Short mmCIF file of C-alpha atoms in Angstrom, two decimals:
data_model
loop_
_atom_site.label_atom_id
_atom_site.label_comp_id
_atom_site.label_asym_id
_atom_site.label_seq_id
_atom_site.Cartn_x
_atom_site.Cartn_y
_atom_site.Cartn_z
CA UNK A 8 28.85 129.03 156.01
CA UNK A 9 26.79 131.86 154.51
CA UNK A 10 27.64 135.42 155.50
CA UNK A 11 25.61 136.58 158.56
CA UNK A 12 22.63 138.77 157.63
CA UNK A 13 23.32 141.41 160.26
CA UNK A 14 26.32 142.66 162.20
CA UNK A 15 26.57 140.74 165.49
CA UNK A 16 27.28 143.87 167.52
CA UNK A 17 25.11 146.65 166.13
CA UNK A 18 22.50 144.89 163.98
CA UNK A 19 23.14 146.68 160.71
CA UNK A 20 22.33 144.44 157.68
CA UNK A 21 25.64 143.58 156.00
CA UNK A 22 24.95 140.41 153.94
CA UNK A 23 24.09 142.20 150.70
CA UNK A 24 27.25 144.32 150.88
CA UNK A 25 29.44 141.22 151.23
CA UNK A 26 29.15 140.24 147.55
CA UNK A 27 29.74 143.82 146.45
CA UNK A 28 32.85 143.93 148.63
CA UNK A 29 34.22 140.62 147.28
CA UNK A 30 33.66 141.63 143.65
CA UNK A 31 35.47 144.95 144.20
CA UNK A 32 38.39 143.08 145.83
CA UNK A 33 38.50 140.54 142.99
CA UNK A 34 38.44 143.34 140.41
CA UNK A 35 41.66 144.73 141.90
CA UNK A 36 43.20 141.24 142.05
CA UNK A 37 42.37 140.50 138.40
CA UNK A 38 43.10 143.83 136.75
CA UNK A 39 46.27 144.72 138.69
CA UNK A 40 47.41 141.22 139.62
CA UNK A 41 48.08 142.07 143.28
CA UNK A 42 46.37 142.09 146.65
CA UNK A 43 44.44 145.29 147.46
CA UNK A 44 46.15 147.69 149.85
CA UNK A 45 44.63 148.66 153.21
CA UNK A 46 43.79 152.11 151.82
CA UNK A 47 41.88 150.54 148.94
CA UNK A 48 39.94 148.27 151.32
CA UNK A 49 39.13 151.29 153.47
CA UNK A 50 37.92 153.14 150.35
CA UNK A 51 35.62 150.23 149.42
CA UNK A 52 34.06 150.22 152.92
CA UNK A 53 33.55 154.00 152.77
CA UNK A 54 31.87 153.68 149.35
CA UNK A 55 29.58 150.91 150.60
CA UNK A 56 28.59 153.07 153.59
CA UNK A 57 29.90 150.64 156.20
CA UNK A 58 31.19 153.08 158.81
CA UNK A 59 31.67 151.25 162.11
CA UNK A 60 34.46 148.74 162.71
CA UNK A 61 32.03 146.17 164.11
CA UNK A 62 30.34 145.91 160.69
CA UNK A 63 33.69 146.02 158.85
CA UNK A 64 35.07 143.05 160.78
CA UNK A 65 31.93 141.02 159.92
CA UNK A 66 32.87 141.22 156.25
CA UNK A 67 36.67 141.13 156.60
CA UNK A 68 36.69 138.04 158.81
CA UNK A 69 34.05 136.04 156.98
CA UNK A 70 35.00 132.78 155.22
CA UNK A 71 32.39 131.53 152.77
CA UNK A 72 32.26 127.77 153.45
CA UNK A 73 28.90 126.90 151.88
CA UNK A 74 30.46 125.57 148.65
CA UNK A 75 32.70 123.20 150.66
CA UNK A 76 29.77 121.95 152.73
CA UNK A 77 27.27 121.46 149.89
CA UNK A 78 28.56 118.06 148.63
CA UNK A 79 27.98 116.46 152.05
CA UNK A 80 24.31 117.12 152.78
CA UNK B 24 14.08 172.78 174.12
CA UNK B 25 15.24 173.17 170.55
CA UNK B 26 15.75 170.44 167.95
CA UNK B 27 17.78 171.03 164.78
CA UNK B 28 18.23 168.44 162.06
CA UNK B 29 21.86 168.48 160.90
CA UNK B 30 21.78 165.70 158.29
CA UNK B 31 18.73 163.75 157.16
CA UNK B 32 19.05 160.93 154.67
CA UNK B 33 16.74 158.03 153.92
CA UNK B 34 18.52 155.74 156.36
CA UNK B 35 20.65 158.13 158.41
CA UNK B 36 19.91 161.07 160.66
CA UNK B 37 22.06 163.47 162.67
CA UNK B 38 20.42 166.11 164.83
CA UNK B 39 21.03 168.26 167.89
CA UNK B 40 18.79 168.98 170.86
CA UNK B 41 19.47 171.94 173.13
CA UNK B 42 18.12 172.41 176.61
CA UNK B 43 17.55 168.85 177.85
CA UNK B 44 19.12 166.77 180.64
CA UNK B 45 21.27 163.67 180.07
CA UNK B 46 18.38 161.57 181.45
CA UNK B 47 16.04 162.73 178.68
CA UNK B 48 18.75 162.25 176.05
CA UNK B 49 19.31 158.69 177.21
CA UNK B 50 15.57 157.99 177.28
CA UNK B 51 15.39 159.06 173.64
CA UNK B 52 18.40 156.92 172.76
CA UNK B 53 16.91 153.85 174.38
CA UNK B 54 13.53 154.44 172.71
CA UNK B 55 15.28 154.67 169.33
CA UNK B 56 17.10 151.39 170.01
CA UNK B 57 14.37 149.16 171.37
CA UNK B 58 10.92 150.70 171.20
CA UNK B 59 10.28 151.20 167.48
CA UNK B 60 7.93 148.59 165.97
CA UNK B 61 8.78 146.92 162.66
CA UNK B 62 7.82 143.88 160.63
CA UNK B 63 9.92 140.74 160.79
CA UNK B 64 9.28 137.13 159.83
CA UNK B 65 8.20 135.27 162.95
CA UNK B 66 6.83 131.94 161.73
CA UNK B 67 8.09 129.81 158.84
CA UNK B 68 6.33 126.70 157.51
CA UNK B 69 8.63 124.53 155.39
CA UNK B 70 7.36 122.11 152.78
CA UNK B 71 9.08 118.75 153.37
CA UNK B 72 9.24 116.02 150.73
CA UNK B 73 9.29 116.18 146.95
CA UNK B 74 8.86 119.49 145.13
CA UNK B 75 7.91 119.46 141.42
CA UNK B 76 8.53 122.30 138.98
CA UNK B 77 6.41 123.28 135.94
CA UNK B 78 8.08 120.65 133.74
CA UNK B 79 7.44 117.92 136.29
CA UNK B 80 11.06 117.58 137.39
CA UNK B 81 11.30 116.31 140.96
CA UNK B 82 13.43 118.14 143.52
CA UNK B 83 14.35 117.25 147.06
CA UNK B 84 13.39 119.65 149.87
CA UNK B 85 16.72 119.26 151.67
CA UNK B 86 19.15 122.20 151.75
CA UNK B 87 22.75 122.62 152.92
CA UNK B 88 21.56 124.65 155.93
CA UNK B 89 19.22 123.46 158.68
CA UNK B 90 15.62 124.73 158.51
CA UNK B 91 16.17 126.55 161.83
CA UNK B 92 19.09 128.51 160.36
CA UNK B 93 17.09 129.43 157.25
CA UNK B 94 14.18 130.55 159.45
CA UNK B 95 16.57 132.65 161.53
CA UNK B 96 18.11 134.26 158.44
CA UNK B 97 14.62 135.00 157.07
CA UNK B 98 13.73 136.68 160.36
CA UNK B 99 16.68 139.08 160.13
CA UNK B 100 15.73 140.41 156.67
CA UNK B 101 14.49 144.03 156.86
CA UNK B 102 10.90 144.32 155.59
CA UNK B 103 9.17 147.62 154.76
CA UNK B 104 6.90 148.50 157.66
CA UNK B 105 3.52 150.18 157.79
CA UNK B 106 3.21 151.78 161.24
CA UNK B 107 -0.60 151.79 160.96
CA UNK B 108 -0.64 148.03 161.44
CA UNK B 109 -1.48 146.45 164.80
CA UNK B 110 0.61 144.41 167.17
CA UNK B 111 -0.80 140.88 167.15
CA UNK B 112 -1.73 141.00 170.85
CA UNK B 113 -3.79 144.17 170.21
CA UNK B 114 -5.96 142.40 167.62
CA UNK B 115 -9.28 140.84 168.69
CA UNK B 116 -8.62 137.30 167.44
CA UNK B 117 -6.73 134.57 169.36
CA UNK B 118 -2.94 135.22 169.44
CA UNK B 119 -2.06 132.15 167.32
CA UNK B 120 -4.15 133.40 164.39
CA UNK B 121 -3.35 136.25 162.02
CA UNK B 122 -5.38 138.86 160.15
CA UNK B 123 -4.41 141.41 157.46
CA UNK B 124 -4.22 144.12 160.17
CA UNK B 125 -1.38 142.37 162.02
CA UNK B 126 0.23 139.85 159.65
CA UNK B 127 1.95 139.85 156.27
CA UNK B 128 2.35 136.46 154.60
CA UNK B 129 5.23 135.63 152.26
CA UNK B 130 5.95 132.66 150.02
CA UNK B 131 9.29 131.47 148.72
CA UNK B 132 9.67 128.90 145.97
CA UNK B 133 12.96 128.31 144.19
CA UNK B 134 14.75 125.34 142.68
CA UNK B 135 18.44 124.77 142.24
CA UNK B 136 21.10 125.21 141.15
CA UNK B 137 20.73 128.70 142.57
CA UNK B 138 21.34 131.07 145.43
CA UNK B 139 18.14 132.04 147.23
CA UNK B 140 18.02 135.80 147.84
CA UNK B 141 15.70 137.93 149.98
CA UNK B 142 14.27 139.24 146.69
CA UNK B 143 12.75 135.78 146.08
CA UNK B 144 10.38 136.30 149.01
CA UNK B 145 7.01 137.18 147.46
CA UNK B 146 4.45 138.97 149.66
CA UNK B 147 0.94 137.51 149.42
CA UNK B 148 -1.19 140.55 148.69
CA UNK B 149 0.30 144.04 148.73
CA UNK B 150 3.47 144.47 146.64
CA UNK B 151 4.71 147.26 148.93
CA UNK B 152 5.86 144.63 151.44
CA UNK B 153 8.64 143.29 149.18
CA UNK B 154 11.93 143.15 151.16
CA UNK B 155 13.80 146.48 151.03
CA UNK B 156 17.07 144.86 150.04
CA UNK B 157 16.61 142.12 147.40
CA UNK B 158 20.23 140.94 147.49
CA UNK B 159 20.61 139.34 150.93
CA UNK B 160 21.70 135.71 150.35
CA UNK B 161 19.69 133.17 152.36
CA UNK B 162 20.87 129.73 151.20
CA UNK B 163 22.47 127.97 148.23
CA UNK B 164 20.79 125.07 146.43
CA UNK B 165 22.27 122.16 144.43
CA UNK B 166 20.72 121.13 141.10
CA UNK B 167 18.54 118.47 142.79
CA UNK B 168 17.34 120.69 145.61
CA UNK B 169 14.44 123.09 145.95
CA UNK B 170 12.92 125.20 148.68
CA UNK B 171 9.22 125.87 149.22
CA UNK B 172 8.00 127.70 152.28
CA UNK B 173 5.45 130.05 153.68
CA UNK B 174 6.35 132.75 156.21
CA UNK B 175 4.39 135.09 158.44
CA UNK B 176 5.74 138.50 159.44
CA UNK B 177 4.37 140.37 162.44
CA UNK B 178 5.16 143.62 164.23
CA UNK B 179 7.48 143.57 167.21
CA UNK B 180 10.08 145.67 169.00
CA UNK B 181 13.76 145.06 169.67
CA UNK B 182 12.93 144.43 173.35
CA UNK B 183 11.78 140.97 172.27
CA UNK B 184 14.34 140.06 169.61
CA UNK B 185 17.11 141.79 167.62
CA UNK B 186 15.31 140.96 164.34
CA UNK B 187 12.84 143.74 165.24
CA UNK B 188 15.67 146.24 165.66
CA UNK B 189 15.19 149.16 163.26
CA UNK B 190 18.14 151.35 164.22
CA UNK B 191 21.84 150.71 164.59
CA UNK B 192 24.67 152.86 165.86
CA UNK B 193 22.39 155.07 167.97
CA UNK B 194 24.65 157.46 169.85
CA UNK B 195 24.75 160.92 171.33
CA UNK B 196 27.51 163.17 172.60
CA UNK B 197 27.74 166.52 174.32
CA UNK B 198 28.28 169.60 172.20
CA UNK B 199 31.93 170.51 172.73
CA UNK B 200 33.76 173.75 172.19
CA UNK B 201 37.50 173.70 171.72
CA UNK B 202 39.16 177.02 172.48
CA UNK B 203 42.55 177.50 170.86
CA UNK B 204 45.00 180.27 171.66
CA UNK B 205 46.31 181.43 168.28
CA UNK B 206 49.80 182.15 169.61
CA UNK B 207 50.26 178.76 171.24
CA UNK B 208 48.90 176.67 168.39
CA UNK B 209 50.49 175.84 165.02
CA UNK B 210 47.61 173.78 163.68
CA UNK B 211 44.62 176.12 163.97
CA UNK B 212 45.01 177.69 160.51
CA UNK B 213 45.02 174.28 158.84
CA UNK B 214 41.95 173.17 160.81
CA UNK B 215 40.13 176.37 159.89
CA UNK B 216 40.96 175.86 156.24
CA UNK B 217 39.97 172.18 156.18
CA UNK B 218 36.75 172.49 158.19
CA UNK B 219 35.30 176.02 157.96
CA UNK B 220 31.98 174.67 159.36
CA UNK B 221 33.68 173.78 162.63
CA UNK B 222 34.52 177.40 163.54
CA UNK B 223 32.14 178.82 166.16
CA UNK B 224 33.89 182.06 167.08
CA UNK B 225 37.07 183.87 166.10
CA UNK B 226 38.86 187.05 167.14
CA UNK B 227 42.45 188.27 166.94
CA UNK B 228 43.68 186.23 169.94
CA UNK B 229 41.64 183.01 170.01
CA UNK B 230 39.51 180.74 167.84
CA UNK B 231 36.79 178.37 169.02
CA UNK B 232 35.99 175.13 167.14
CA UNK B 233 33.27 172.54 167.66
CA UNK B 234 33.59 168.83 166.93
CA UNK B 235 29.88 168.44 166.08
CA UNK B 236 30.97 168.30 162.44
CA UNK B 237 33.42 165.56 161.57
CA UNK B 238 36.99 166.85 161.19
CA UNK B 239 40.11 164.71 161.21
CA UNK B 240 42.52 167.60 161.63
CA UNK B 241 40.63 168.90 164.67
CA UNK B 242 41.06 165.49 166.33
CA UNK B 243 44.77 165.83 165.63
CA UNK B 244 44.83 169.27 167.21
CA UNK B 245 43.10 167.96 170.35
CA UNK B 246 45.55 165.10 170.80
CA UNK B 247 48.79 166.97 170.04
CA UNK B 248 48.14 170.38 171.53
CA UNK B 249 46.44 171.29 174.78
CA UNK B 250 43.37 173.36 173.95
CA UNK B 251 40.70 174.31 176.51
CA UNK B 252 37.75 171.93 175.99
CA UNK B 253 34.32 172.90 177.28
CA UNK B 254 31.42 170.44 177.25
CA UNK B 255 27.78 171.50 177.46
CA UNK B 256 25.63 168.90 179.22
CA UNK B 257 22.36 170.44 178.02
CA UNK B 258 23.21 170.31 174.31
CA UNK B 259 23.29 166.88 172.64
CA UNK B 260 24.35 165.76 169.18
CA UNK B 261 22.57 162.55 168.18
CA UNK B 262 23.05 160.22 165.25
CA UNK B 263 21.58 156.90 164.13
CA UNK B 264 21.15 154.63 161.12
CA UNK B 265 18.14 152.54 160.13
CA UNK B 266 18.02 149.19 158.34
CA UNK B 267 15.66 150.51 155.65
CA UNK B 268 12.41 149.08 157.04
CA UNK B 269 11.50 152.62 158.09
CA UNK B 270 12.99 155.94 157.05
CA UNK B 271 15.12 157.82 159.58
CA UNK B 272 12.47 160.58 159.64
CA UNK B 273 9.64 158.18 160.52
CA UNK B 274 11.75 156.54 163.21
CA UNK B 275 12.57 159.86 164.88
CA UNK B 276 8.96 161.05 164.71
CA UNK B 277 7.69 157.78 166.18
CA UNK B 278 10.32 157.78 168.95
CA UNK B 279 9.45 161.30 170.08
CA UNK B 280 5.70 160.59 170.13
CA UNK B 281 6.26 157.30 171.92
CA UNK B 282 8.41 158.97 174.57
CA UNK B 283 5.85 161.73 175.05
CA UNK B 284 3.05 159.18 175.56
CA UNK B 285 5.08 157.19 178.05
CA UNK B 286 5.97 160.29 180.06
CA UNK B 287 2.35 161.48 180.17
CA UNK B 288 1.27 157.99 181.25
CA UNK B 289 3.84 158.13 184.05
CA UNK B 290 2.66 161.56 185.08
CA UNK B 291 -0.98 160.40 185.22
CA UNK B 292 -0.12 157.29 187.21
CA UNK B 293 1.96 159.29 189.68
CA UNK B 294 -0.80 161.87 190.28
CA UNK B 295 -3.36 159.10 190.89
CA UNK B 296 -1.25 157.62 193.72
#
């Protein structure tokens, strides 16, 4: 559904960085017409200050389903 | 005992303490994790039924997420904390009531189509209690939906619930010295060039590095060559991050005072027996 507010493992707030991450990814997709490389994704995480891999997986593995669910409530 | 601050940012601190035992270091770590008070939303009252806006348009109070989930998400939002406030159980009034010394009240009123963010939470009274991060998404609303609620935030510690957890990634390690024989090693010159801060001692035959400062090449040297590694179990390098409800400096100050008080309490109790 919506992105979790905090990292499940360490408790760092990550929800506000999710949108920033997605817009940076989409910028690469739109301007260069390709998927971002692992190095670029790593760079984005470093810029956002998300250091630990527990917080990184929260964002990488999240699927935003709220728009699919909204018509059914 | 000697404490040196290595890095101090608003939400991040790295420091070293010399001359303590692992037991004391761990006590400090655990205090930093679960004994720092902070504000978090604890009670949410939802308005159920029709909600009207200024133009008289009628909205429905239903949302795509259950009220429980919204309340949980609200609880996890970091709120700026005033450490001069009281815990609710330390106030004189009955525990189910609140007063300005122990409670901060928030309201949230938004109609769709919109995404509700933490920035939409309005503190009743002092503006300084606005959420630190205004961009945490809480729920999405359709064009016929609206949300109207009142929330109470109280002080708590992470012993009770993770929403009162101020710090994350609290860790310490021993100070390590890595002694490299210059004749046996090929990498030492590169490491010295890349991380001049990591050099502790150097003479014509050997060079000693420390991994207190981050250095990728030094990690490479440790795994590919066989340097002599010495650990000092009285010298600790700590680091932690905060969620923004308190600054790293305030957290560290509070933790040390808290630990001191608990130890003196223990000492008193032991001498009485």
